[in-house]
XYZ file of C-alpha atoms in Angstrom:
682
model
C 132.182 -60.301 46.446
C 134.842 -57.959 48.141
C 136.493 -60.242 49.655
C 136.527 -62.429 46.237
C 137.988 -59.269 44.251
C 140.821 -58.809 47.596
C 141.510 -62.464 47.054
C 141.740 -62.334 43.499
C 144.123 -59.315 43.494
C 146.508 -60.869 45.200
C 146.687 -63.794 42.838
C 147.083 -61.088 39.984
C 150.220 -60.085 42.008
C 151.577 -62.867 42.908
C 151.081 -63.830 38.968
C 154.023 -61.348 38.175
C 156.656 -63.605 39.789
C 157.548 -65.926 37.120
C 157.485 -69.569 37.178
C 157.511 -69.307 41.194
C 154.541 -66.862 40.948
C 152.635 -69.803 39.229
C 153.152 -72.105 41.911
C 152.233 -69.793 44.283
C 148.766 -69.254 42.544
C 148.145 -72.823 42.155
C 148.965 -72.800 46.035
C 146.422 -70.225 47.029
C 143.625 -71.331 44.554
C 143.946 -74.952 46.286
C 143.506 -73.182 49.413
C 140.671 -71.080 48.470
C 138.781 -74.536 47.336
C 139.281 -76.076 50.662
C 138.319 -73.069 52.881
C 135.098 -72.683 50.457
C 131.931 -73.266 52.028
C 129.609 -71.729 49.636
C 127.038 -73.167 47.211
C 127.933 -74.640 44.039
C 126.901 -71.975 41.824
C 128.721 -69.564 43.773
C 132.236 -71.515 43.878
C 131.458 -71.618 39.699
C 130.995 -67.728 39.380
C 133.975 -67.196 41.443
C 136.161 -69.336 39.192
C 135.437 -67.115 36.269
C 136.352 -64.071 37.747
C 139.806 -66.025 38.734
C 140.407 -67.341 35.132
C 139.765 -63.710 33.868
C 143.025 -62.649 35.771
C 145.394 -64.735 34.169
C 145.607 -67.964 31.741
C 147.633 -69.559 34.332
C 144.200 -69.956 36.431
C 142.702 -71.925 34.381
C 143.784 -74.833 36.111
C 142.338 -73.485 39.020
C 138.901 -74.954 37.875
C 140.568 -77.952 37.230
C 141.726 -78.218 40.752
C 138.384 -76.842 42.036
C 136.292 -79.502 40.228
C 138.511 -82.507 41.663
C 137.858 -81.279 45.057
C 134.667 -81.532 45.137
C 134.645 -84.465 43.775
C 136.716 -85.796 46.195
C 134.231 -84.214 48.573
C 131.482 -85.558 46.772
C 132.782 -89.012 46.660
C 133.274 -88.832 50.571
C 129.522 -88.240 51.329
C 128.549 -90.893 48.319
C 130.634 -93.355 51.034
C 129.793 -91.678 54.271
C 125.739 -92.305 52.975
C 126.530 -96.123 51.337
C 128.136 -96.783 54.918
C 124.730 -95.911 56.655
C 122.640 -97.053 54.223
C 124.595 -100.798 54.640
C 123.807 -100.730 58.448
C 120.288 -99.576 58.095
C 119.640 -101.762 55.389
C 120.967 -104.760 57.068
C 117.994 -104.991 59.756
C 115.359 -103.789 57.265
C 112.811 -106.631 57.003
C 115.329 -109.304 57.237
C 114.825 -110.463 60.546
C 111.264 -109.982 61.028
C 110.684 -113.756 62.354
C 113.577 -113.676 65.071
C 112.198 -110.197 65.987
C 108.727 -111.381 66.688
C 109.779 -114.688 67.920
C 111.923 -113.177 70.421
C 109.663 -110.850 71.535
C 106.874 -112.928 72.658
C 109.366 -114.113 75.019
C 109.200 -110.897 76.952
C 112.875 -110.823 77.658
C 114.776 -107.262 77.276
C 118.643 -106.696 77.464
C 118.928 -102.844 78.370
C 122.027 -102.414 76.317
C 120.290 -103.437 72.957
C 117.400 -101.664 71.471
C 115.672 -104.352 69.745
C 116.203 -108.343 69.422
C 115.960 -107.518 65.854
C 119.878 -106.141 66.719
C 120.396 -109.583 67.869
C 120.718 -108.088 71.606
C 123.881 -106.692 70.643
C 124.792 -103.267 72.244
C 127.708 -102.698 69.660
C 124.981 -103.636 66.790
C 122.676 -100.825 68.766
C 125.212 -98.397 68.990
C 125.987 -98.970 64.951
C 122.556 -98.498 63.701
C 121.988 -95.215 65.661
C 125.352 -94.034 64.549
C 124.167 -94.562 61.327
C 120.871 -92.698 61.914
C 122.935 -90.032 63.560
C 125.387 -90.222 60.164
C 122.482 -89.754 57.657
C 120.614 -86.732 59.953
C 124.325 -85.012 59.718
C 124.485 -85.544 56.157
C 121.051 -84.497 55.159
C 121.886 -80.677 57.260
C 125.290 -80.772 55.434
C 123.541 -81.109 51.868
C 120.839 -78.676 52.803
C 122.838 -75.806 50.893
C 124.160 -78.187 48.114
C 122.357 -79.046 44.826
C 122.494 -82.549 45.155
C 119.022 -83.902 44.738
C 119.926 -87.359 44.308
C 122.008 -87.721 47.199
C 119.521 -86.295 49.063
C 116.904 -88.245 47.857
C 118.592 -91.523 49.035
C 119.749 -90.030 52.499
C 115.712 -89.483 52.935
C 114.824 -93.084 52.015
C 117.509 -94.224 54.104
C 116.347 -91.785 56.777
C 112.816 -93.177 56.430
C 113.822 -96.548 56.524
C 115.472 -96.091 59.842
C 112.993 -94.338 61.464
C 110.244 -96.952 60.778
C 112.333 -99.574 62.370
C 112.789 -97.195 65.154
C 109.166 -96.273 65.457
C 108.510 -100.487 65.704
C 111.440 -100.831 68.280
C 109.981 -97.969 70.085
C 106.650 -99.758 70.213
C 107.872 -103.151 71.051
C 110.603 -101.613 73.845
C 107.488 -99.829 75.522
C 105.268 -102.873 75.013
C 107.365 -105.174 76.500
C 108.924 -103.039 79.481
C 105.183 -101.883 80.891
C 105.061 -102.992 83.977
C 102.009 -104.497 85.280
C 100.116 -102.948 87.810
C 100.128 -104.708 91.302
C 96.954 -103.439 92.913
C 97.525 -105.491 96.152
C 100.490 -103.807 96.706
C 99.135 -100.348 96.128
C 96.351 -101.319 98.517
C 98.466 -102.699 100.920
C 100.039 -99.488 101.071
C 96.990 -97.236 101.741
C 95.883 -96.594 105.361
C 92.711 -97.655 105.793
C 89.942 -96.045 108.111
C 87.007 -97.751 109.103
C 83.878 -95.859 110.367
C 81.481 -97.748 112.296
C 79.082 -97.315 115.223
C 80.364 -98.433 118.481
C 77.467 -99.949 119.898
C 76.933 -101.741 117.006
C 73.162 -100.614 116.139
C 70.984 -102.595 113.916
C 67.971 -101.044 112.306
C 64.994 -102.221 110.644
C 64.511 -101.536 107.229
C 62.839 -97.965 106.566
C 61.711 -97.633 103.279
C 61.238 -93.823 103.168
C 65.158 -94.044 104.127
C 66.100 -96.108 100.949
C 67.755 -98.778 103.546
C 68.633 -101.738 101.857
C 68.809 -105.129 103.253
C 71.605 -107.465 104.257
C 72.028 -110.465 101.689
C 70.405 -112.871 103.896
C 66.890 -112.001 101.918
C 65.169 -111.313 104.737
C 64.827 -107.769 103.788
C 64.129 -106.641 107.656
C 67.345 -105.956 109.210
C 70.576 -104.126 108.119
C 73.926 -102.571 109.552
C 74.594 -99.130 109.057
C 78.094 -99.354 108.317
C 80.365 -97.104 106.060
C 83.954 -97.520 105.628
C 86.073 -94.334 104.231
C 88.706 -94.441 101.563
C 92.712 -94.463 102.753
C 95.177 -91.805 102.293
C 98.015 -92.434 100.013
C 101.720 -92.176 101.666
C 104.579 -89.685 100.318
C 106.824 -92.840 99.621
C 103.847 -94.480 97.401
C 105.675 -95.259 94.287
C 105.115 -97.877 91.044
C 107.667 -98.473 87.942
C 105.336 -97.945 85.404
C 107.782 -98.890 82.686
C 110.900 -101.465 83.225
C 113.623 -98.539 84.452
C 116.400 -100.208 82.472
C 114.751 -99.278 79.153
C 113.870 -96.080 79.650
C 117.282 -94.786 78.468
C 116.851 -96.710 75.515
C 113.463 -94.958 74.830
C 114.841 -91.638 75.307
C 117.906 -92.523 72.789
C 115.458 -93.501 70.010
C 113.107 -90.467 70.771
C 115.859 -88.339 70.719
C 116.516 -89.258 67.012
C 113.096 -89.270 65.684
C 112.005 -86.138 66.833
C 115.792 -84.811 65.116
C 115.103 -86.347 62.405
C 111.435 -84.762 62.442
C 109.553 -87.660 63.211
C 108.505 -86.452 66.585
C 104.461 -86.810 65.997
C 105.120 -90.601 65.207
C 106.925 -91.052 68.295
C 104.516 -89.425 70.370
C 101.646 -90.881 68.527
C 103.189 -94.072 69.150
C 103.964 -93.446 73.041
C 100.656 -92.408 73.662
C 98.839 -95.111 72.055
C 100.621 -97.617 74.176
C 100.902 -96.059 77.370
C 97.243 -95.173 76.994
C 95.891 -98.842 76.750
C 98.494 -99.653 79.514
C 97.075 -96.772 81.819
C 93.098 -98.165 80.534
C 94.168 -101.462 81.879
C 95.268 -100.133 85.383
C 91.849 -98.558 85.391
C 90.804 -101.691 85.120
C 92.529 -103.927 87.455
C 91.483 -101.227 90.366
C 87.883 -101.795 89.205
C 86.881 -99.156 87.385
C 84.971 -100.407 84.281
C 83.887 -98.441 81.163
C 80.054 -98.230 81.451
C 77.613 -95.620 79.785
C 75.629 -93.416 82.187
C 72.609 -95.893 81.215
C 74.501 -98.790 82.753
C 75.481 -97.361 85.656
C 72.192 -96.188 86.739
C 70.570 -100.041 86.295
C 72.931 -101.188 88.718
C 71.646 -102.275 91.890
C 72.841 -100.597 95.401
C 75.490 -103.172 96.742
C 76.752 -103.648 93.648
C 77.338 -100.054 93.610
C 78.736 -99.038 96.134
C 81.459 -101.490 95.884
C 81.974 -99.817 92.455
C 82.047 -96.234 94.594
C 84.488 -97.666 96.506
C 86.873 -98.722 93.990
C 86.409 -95.226 92.189
C 87.173 -93.524 95.424
C 90.566 -95.365 95.820
C 91.130 -95.408 91.996
C 91.060 -91.504 91.542
C 93.971 -91.563 94.096
C 95.933 -93.929 92.911
C 95.393 -93.191 89.355
C 96.265 -89.262 89.641
C 98.833 -89.472 92.710
C 100.454 -92.592 92.023
C 100.054 -93.346 88.152
C 99.854 -90.083 86.182
C 102.862 -88.532 88.467
C 104.953 -91.480 87.617
C 103.540 -91.194 83.976
C 104.617 -87.931 84.090
C 107.900 -88.347 85.511
C 108.886 -90.826 82.857
C 106.944 -88.974 79.713
C 109.614 -86.059 80.817
C 112.485 -88.342 80.676
C 112.059 -89.895 77.262
C 111.023 -86.966 75.942
C 113.472 -84.483 77.589
C 114.701 -82.744 73.949
C 111.517 -81.401 73.123
C 109.365 -79.245 75.871
C 106.474 -79.599 73.276
C 106.597 -83.435 73.099
C 106.636 -83.782 76.748
C 103.122 -81.833 77.487
C 101.415 -83.070 74.341
C 102.440 -86.880 74.787
C 101.612 -86.605 78.482
C 98.015 -84.995 77.748
C 97.350 -87.801 75.002
C 98.135 -90.327 77.104
C 96.606 -89.698 80.220
C 92.859 -88.059 78.593
C 91.369 -91.717 78.045
C 92.351 -92.642 81.704
C 91.105 -89.385 83.468
C 87.532 -88.951 80.719
C 86.669 -92.820 81.801
C 86.786 -91.638 85.636
C 84.944 -88.785 85.112
C 82.165 -90.484 82.931
C 81.507 -92.683 86.166
C 81.637 -89.727 88.526
C 79.111 -88.014 86.193
C 77.021 -91.105 86.127
C 76.499 -90.869 89.820
C 76.172 -87.231 90.210
C 73.014 -87.367 87.926
C 71.514 -90.315 89.296
C 68.278 -90.902 91.166
C 69.112 -89.560 95.067
C 68.833 -92.022 97.959
C 69.796 -91.381 101.664
C 72.528 -94.711 101.857
C 74.276 -92.830 98.824
C 75.280 -89.826 100.434
C 78.899 -90.862 101.964
C 79.418 -92.311 98.998
C 79.130 -89.147 96.991
C 80.835 -87.077 99.703
C 83.706 -89.680 99.324
C 83.768 -88.891 95.771
C 83.693 -85.263 95.816
C 86.352 -85.587 98.545
C 88.562 -87.779 96.407
C 88.500 -85.720 93.341
C 88.779 -82.137 94.946
C 92.109 -83.587 96.787
C 93.499 -84.608 93.483
C 92.156 -81.831 91.453
C 95.108 -79.348 91.874
C 97.759 -82.322 91.264
C 95.714 -83.057 88.053
C 95.809 -79.209 86.858
C 99.438 -78.739 87.396
C 100.171 -81.659 85.466
C 97.326 -81.953 82.461
C 97.372 -78.572 80.678
C 94.835 -79.992 78.321
C 91.490 -77.445 79.333
C 89.166 -79.930 77.878
C 89.994 -82.395 80.721
C 90.369 -79.909 83.596
C 87.438 -78.314 82.844
C 85.768 -81.586 82.330
C 86.990 -82.203 86.022
C 85.890 -79.615 87.379
C 82.499 -79.903 86.398
C 81.740 -83.671 87.664
C 83.488 -82.128 90.662
C 80.562 -79.691 90.678
C 77.793 -82.038 89.816
C 78.873 -84.115 92.800
C 78.745 -81.638 95.086
C 75.147 -80.571 93.785
C 74.520 -84.370 94.251
C 75.712 -84.325 97.827
C 73.906 -81.169 98.429
C 70.562 -82.572 97.246
C 70.941 -86.007 98.862
C 71.243 -84.385 101.984
C 68.194 -82.497 101.562
C 66.407 -85.281 100.673
C 67.641 -86.952 103.998
C 66.186 -84.035 105.751
C 62.815 -84.048 103.923
C 62.614 -87.897 104.767
C 63.464 -87.159 108.067
C 60.818 -84.703 108.255
C 57.735 -86.371 106.453
C 58.629 -89.756 107.963
C 55.017 -90.556 109.441
C 55.253 -94.434 109.988
C 52.300 -95.535 112.309
C 54.425 -98.606 113.846
C 55.522 -97.919 116.916
C 57.913 -100.191 119.226
C 55.957 -102.676 120.699
C 57.682 -102.258 124.002
C 58.436 -98.440 124.204
C 62.158 -98.796 123.096
C 64.471 -96.391 120.870
C 62.371 -96.516 117.548
C 64.441 -97.650 114.393
C 64.451 -94.540 112.373
C 65.967 -92.746 115.455
C 68.575 -95.015 115.390
C 69.050 -94.663 111.693
C 68.929 -90.979 111.812
C 71.170 -90.531 114.545
C 73.933 -92.839 113.213
C 73.780 -91.087 109.667
C 73.991 -87.921 111.628
C 77.032 -89.146 113.487
C 78.736 -90.478 110.080
C 77.751 -86.533 108.791
C 79.859 -84.866 111.081
C 82.528 -86.616 109.897
C 82.045 -84.753 106.575
C 81.877 -81.164 107.940
C 84.101 -79.709 105.938
C 82.855 -80.878 102.910
C 79.185 -80.134 103.932
C 79.853 -76.608 105.520
C 81.121 -75.637 102.242
C 78.748 -76.785 100.189
C 75.030 -75.744 102.474
C 77.138 -72.576 103.137
C 74.783 -70.552 100.929
C 71.537 -73.215 101.166
C 68.941 -71.444 103.051
C 67.702 -73.776 106.128
C 64.238 -75.623 105.023
C 61.703 -75.703 107.693
C 63.912 -74.315 110.562
C 63.998 -70.931 112.143
C 66.864 -70.754 114.988
C 67.003 -67.939 117.502
C 70.615 -65.747 118.265
C 72.222 -68.752 119.783
C 72.286 -70.511 116.675
C 73.694 -67.570 114.861
C 77.168 -68.563 115.389
C 76.495 -71.994 114.377
C 78.266 -73.382 111.154
C 75.744 -74.273 108.384
C 75.986 -77.672 109.227
C 75.189 -77.324 113.001
C 72.035 -75.543 111.912
C 70.949 -78.168 109.946
C 71.677 -80.828 112.218
C 69.749 -78.896 115.302
C 66.710 -78.657 112.908
C 66.900 -82.339 111.648
C 66.908 -83.233 115.533
C 64.070 -80.732 116.692
C 62.010 -82.520 113.580
C 62.869 -85.711 115.562
C 61.791 -84.390 118.504
C 58.245 -83.311 116.976
C 57.979 -86.796 115.297
C 58.739 -88.362 118.609
C 55.705 -86.780 119.818
C 53.395 -87.731 117.612
C 54.649 -91.284 117.706
C 54.148 -91.782 121.162
C 50.503 -90.841 121.033
C 49.998 -94.047 119.143
C 50.427 -96.047 122.812
C 47.464 -95.900 124.906
C 49.157 -96.474 128.010
C 50.526 -93.202 129.320
C 53.427 -94.776 131.241
C 54.428 -96.321 128.053
C 53.956 -92.850 126.397
C 56.566 -91.497 128.825
C 59.035 -94.674 128.675
C 58.994 -94.328 124.738
C 60.152 -90.671 124.936
C 62.503 -91.290 127.246
C 64.178 -94.039 125.898
C 64.385 -91.939 122.404
C 65.613 -88.773 123.697
C 67.831 -90.600 126.025
C 69.629 -92.608 123.432
C 69.896 -88.991 121.186
C 71.267 -87.388 124.293
C 73.794 -90.075 124.458
C 74.505 -90.197 120.548
C 75.584 -86.263 120.303
C 77.346 -86.286 123.798
C 79.519 -89.200 122.771
C 80.608 -87.969 119.274
C 81.311 -84.886 117.635
C 77.886 -83.730 117.533
C 78.592 -82.485 121.082
C 80.571 -79.633 119.978
C 78.546 -79.009 116.760
C 75.079 -78.602 119.787
C 76.938 -77.461 122.573
C 76.603 -78.276 126.191
C 73.577 -76.107 126.699
C 71.241 -78.502 124.315
C 72.539 -81.556 125.919
C 71.629 -80.266 129.660
C 67.876 -78.767 128.573
C 67.403 -82.844 127.248
C 68.385 -84.015 130.149
C 65.923 -82.240 132.141
C 63.609 -83.076 129.669
C 64.453 -86.835 130.505
C 63.693 -86.428 133.914
C 60.411 -84.983 133.531
C 59.251 -88.013 131.232
C 60.731 -90.203 134.280
C 58.810 -88.389 136.935
C 55.515 -88.923 134.106
C 56.087 -92.338 134.099
C 55.807 -92.698 137.443
C 52.501 -90.563 138.037
C 51.020 -92.463 135.016
C 51.797 -95.989 135.997
C 52.410 -95.964 139.527
C 49.462 -93.337 141.056
C 46.776 -95.863 141.342
C 48.839 -98.690 142.914
C 50.026 -96.053 145.573
C 46.204 -94.900 145.843
C 45.360 -98.114 147.549
C 48.312 -97.517 149.973
C 47.022 -94.464 151.672
C 44.866 -94.572 154.987
C 40.867 -93.993 154.232
C 38.259 -93.469 157.208
C 36.434 -96.485 157.762
C 33.645 -94.373 158.939
C 31.555 -94.502 162.045
C 32.460 -94.810 165.647
C 33.640 -97.674 167.849
C 31.352 -96.533 170.881
C 28.000 -97.627 170.976
C 26.565 -100.954 171.021
C 28.579 -103.874 170.874
C 26.480 -104.981 168.001
C 27.352 -101.940 166.181
C 31.011 -102.239 167.236
C 31.142 -105.605 165.657
C 29.652 -104.639 162.246
C 31.942 -101.791 162.225
C 35.091 -104.028 162.632
C 33.851 -106.406 160.258
C 33.462 -103.517 157.791
C 36.842 -102.298 158.083
C 38.794 -105.389 157.708
C 36.476 -105.969 154.545
C 37.881 -102.642 153.426
C 41.346 -103.204 154.403
C 40.945 -106.593 152.431
C 39.982 -104.986 149.154
C 42.612 -102.684 149.551
C 45.350 -105.555 149.542
C 43.424 -106.951 147.088
C 43.291 -103.592 144.980
C 47.380 -103.396 145.182
C 47.939 -107.129 144.619
C 46.059 -106.690 141.279
C 47.252 -103.484 140.411
C 51.218 -104.579 141.111
C 51.178 -107.739 139.205
C 49.316 -105.942 136.484
C 52.334 -103.360 136.123
C 54.888 -106.428 136.456
C 53.194 -108.292 133.544
C 53.191 -105.025 131.303
C 56.319 -103.583 132.168
C 58.553 -106.744 131.980
C 57.537 -106.569 128.582
C 58.403 -103.009 128.365
C 62.096 -102.225 127.235
C 64.777 -99.605 128.650
C 67.606 -100.827 126.639
C 70.467 -98.342 128.019
C 71.441 -100.380 131.390
C 72.020 -97.190 133.342
C 69.145 -95.796 132.634
C 67.089 -98.803 133.463
C 68.682 -99.157 136.685
C 68.091 -95.309 137.550
C 64.310 -95.780 136.817
C 63.973 -99.038 138.998
C 65.522 -96.967 141.727
C 62.970 -94.278 141.712
C 60.010 -97.043 141.563
C 61.691 -98.637 144.655
C 61.905 -95.127 146.512
C 58.653 -94.421 145.770
C 56.805 -97.453 145.946
C 58.598 -99.644 148.692
C 58.715 -97.155 151.678
C 54.919 -96.191 151.068
C 53.797 -100.228 150.891
C 55.949 -100.815 153.665
C 54.147 -98.311 155.802
C 51.148 -99.733 154.942
C 51.901 -103.314 155.609
C 53.255 -102.666 158.625
C 50.435 -100.738 160.259
C 47.841 -103.167 159.012
C 48.913 -106.761 158.457
C 48.139 -107.360 162.154
C 44.590 -106.899 161.680
C 44.335 -109.867 159.036
C 47.379 -112.181 160.269
C 45.758 -115.345 162.205
C 42.578 -114.807 159.865
C 40.782 -116.901 157.491
C 42.530 -117.092 154.210
C 45.138 -114.290 155.011
C 47.941 -115.548 152.929
C 44.796 -114.293 149.912
C 45.580 -110.820 151.048
C 48.623 -110.346 152.234
C 50.562 -111.771 149.083
C 53.642 -109.600 149.178
C 56.215 -108.092 151.690
C 58.272 -105.111 150.936
C 61.042 -107.673 150.289
C 58.983 -109.399 147.968
C 57.912 -106.274 146.089
C 61.729 -105.314 145.936
C 62.863 -108.262 144.555
C 60.455 -107.903 141.700
C 61.613 -104.948 140.530
C 64.775 -105.648 138.741
C 62.614 -107.867 136.060
C 60.898 -104.452 135.034
C 61.800 -103.311 131.479
C 64.069 -106.383 130.433
C 61.514 -106.929 127.478
C 60.191 -110.317 128.348
C 56.812 -110.384 129.481
C 57.058 -112.138 133.029
C 53.630 -113.491 135.134
C 53.651 -113.586 139.115
C 52.326 -117.015 140.027
C 53.826 -117.429 143.242
C 55.199 -115.106 145.722
C 58.821 -114.877 146.838
C 59.549 -115.542 150.095
C 62.420 -114.299 151.467
C 63.949 -116.737 154.063
């Protein structure tokens, strides 16, 4: 009001200057009218004040009224021009719009095929929207409800068109996921058993048969998921469309239609991400449906889930975040809300499968897949938390991760219990490595690959059924558990060896199995966990079993080769000497006959016995040769002259030392043989 009074004073001063003053007064009034940017009510009050100074100022009101009318006319003209552009594209081109949309063609310089794919018309439409937004900002202080209503109506119409076009551009320019290219870019790591062990089906360990329907044998095989390279990237939306989407989003946000824009984006992109999950093999399944799936199908679904988690978080969601940030760069809140809403369904669908697996029935064959799932989710958790600010989604992810950890821990304990409680009464017929030992040792070789994860999960668990000593204090949690498992295996083997009636076969069985365990430990990371001392002690056990075998199997054979007193004396009457000599020959024949029968029986039995490892098999044959052949050679050299030349000498002296030695390589091959005709060396 002080400024108004001052201006009025200057006008009054000018009024005293005659006719020229009147011109100056009117000019000053015109200048004031032009410079005023105040509400209409305020201007009218000022006019009353001015006109009270002098009747010559009566023209001021007329001048200002004319000026306002001119301004109003300009606003109306601007509004009408903008309206004409907006109305031009409202509804009239629906048919052409839809027919063009179905073709899938898109030109980045034009927003919509409803704009006839003309960049000039697209620019014109957006300029009209900008004009209406500016008009509404200018009219915010004016008392022009009719004009505001017209502008609001035009803006609403424009926003409806932009919303439709925003949706169409998103749909038309969504890039289908090329899963083959993604998988081809991932490094695959396959872990299998170097010796290609095949094991029998053990119901206690939940093994499943191969697809041949025999139900008897399978290969224990595991393939871990690949890792994603830093340069792996996919375009989720056609890059040429992103700038156009950004332009539309900025207008809708400025016009107060932020919620509608975000809703359209999140709805379209949510459906696109759901489709990506289907391409990656992650189906929408309820917990009940997941738990009814057979193991072979479940194994495939778990593998796909592991890959999908890595790809979804590190590729798809990272890419989605980048695009979302670019399109909604003008609004921080829109970025956050839009990304959270877009990705929530996708993440929750993956978590639902993870939860179903975690609470499902525990069996040994699932452990590695569950550990893979745990590792996959744990490795992407931090990335997910950085991008997704929805506390519900983050907490659900942590909950499923914890559930998978509990499932892995529980499955491992289940495996331990199965090993300790395995009481099958099915010994191998030929003393070779027991299928349970093959399975458990190969299982533990795979377990070591997850040492870091399992050490973390088992850190606070108490050992079940195993008490270590001072030497185990420094061992990791997993190393202690593996040592306990192998100790249980050794006890189990002792019990199983008692199922054999033949003492020699008991020792061969123990020797085979302990040797197999040692080789698996020595040739893998298990050796680092258990240490060199453990290996040395077991090698000593193997030597003891070999010695026990020789004693149990060959003592009776060797006893026939020891010299025994023939009794009596050769002095005296001729008849007595003759009788004594005949008795000695008869005893010698029985010794040859006994040795031959014992050797042939051992040959028949022990050619059927199996020592699978070539080195161990050869070492055992050498031990037999060193113990038996020299003893037989000495016996043969001392006594054959007494029988040679006599009747039926060939019935007793059936084998030379070289003959015996030629038979030894047939032992422990697992194929029973019988000696029909002695082998004679030329």
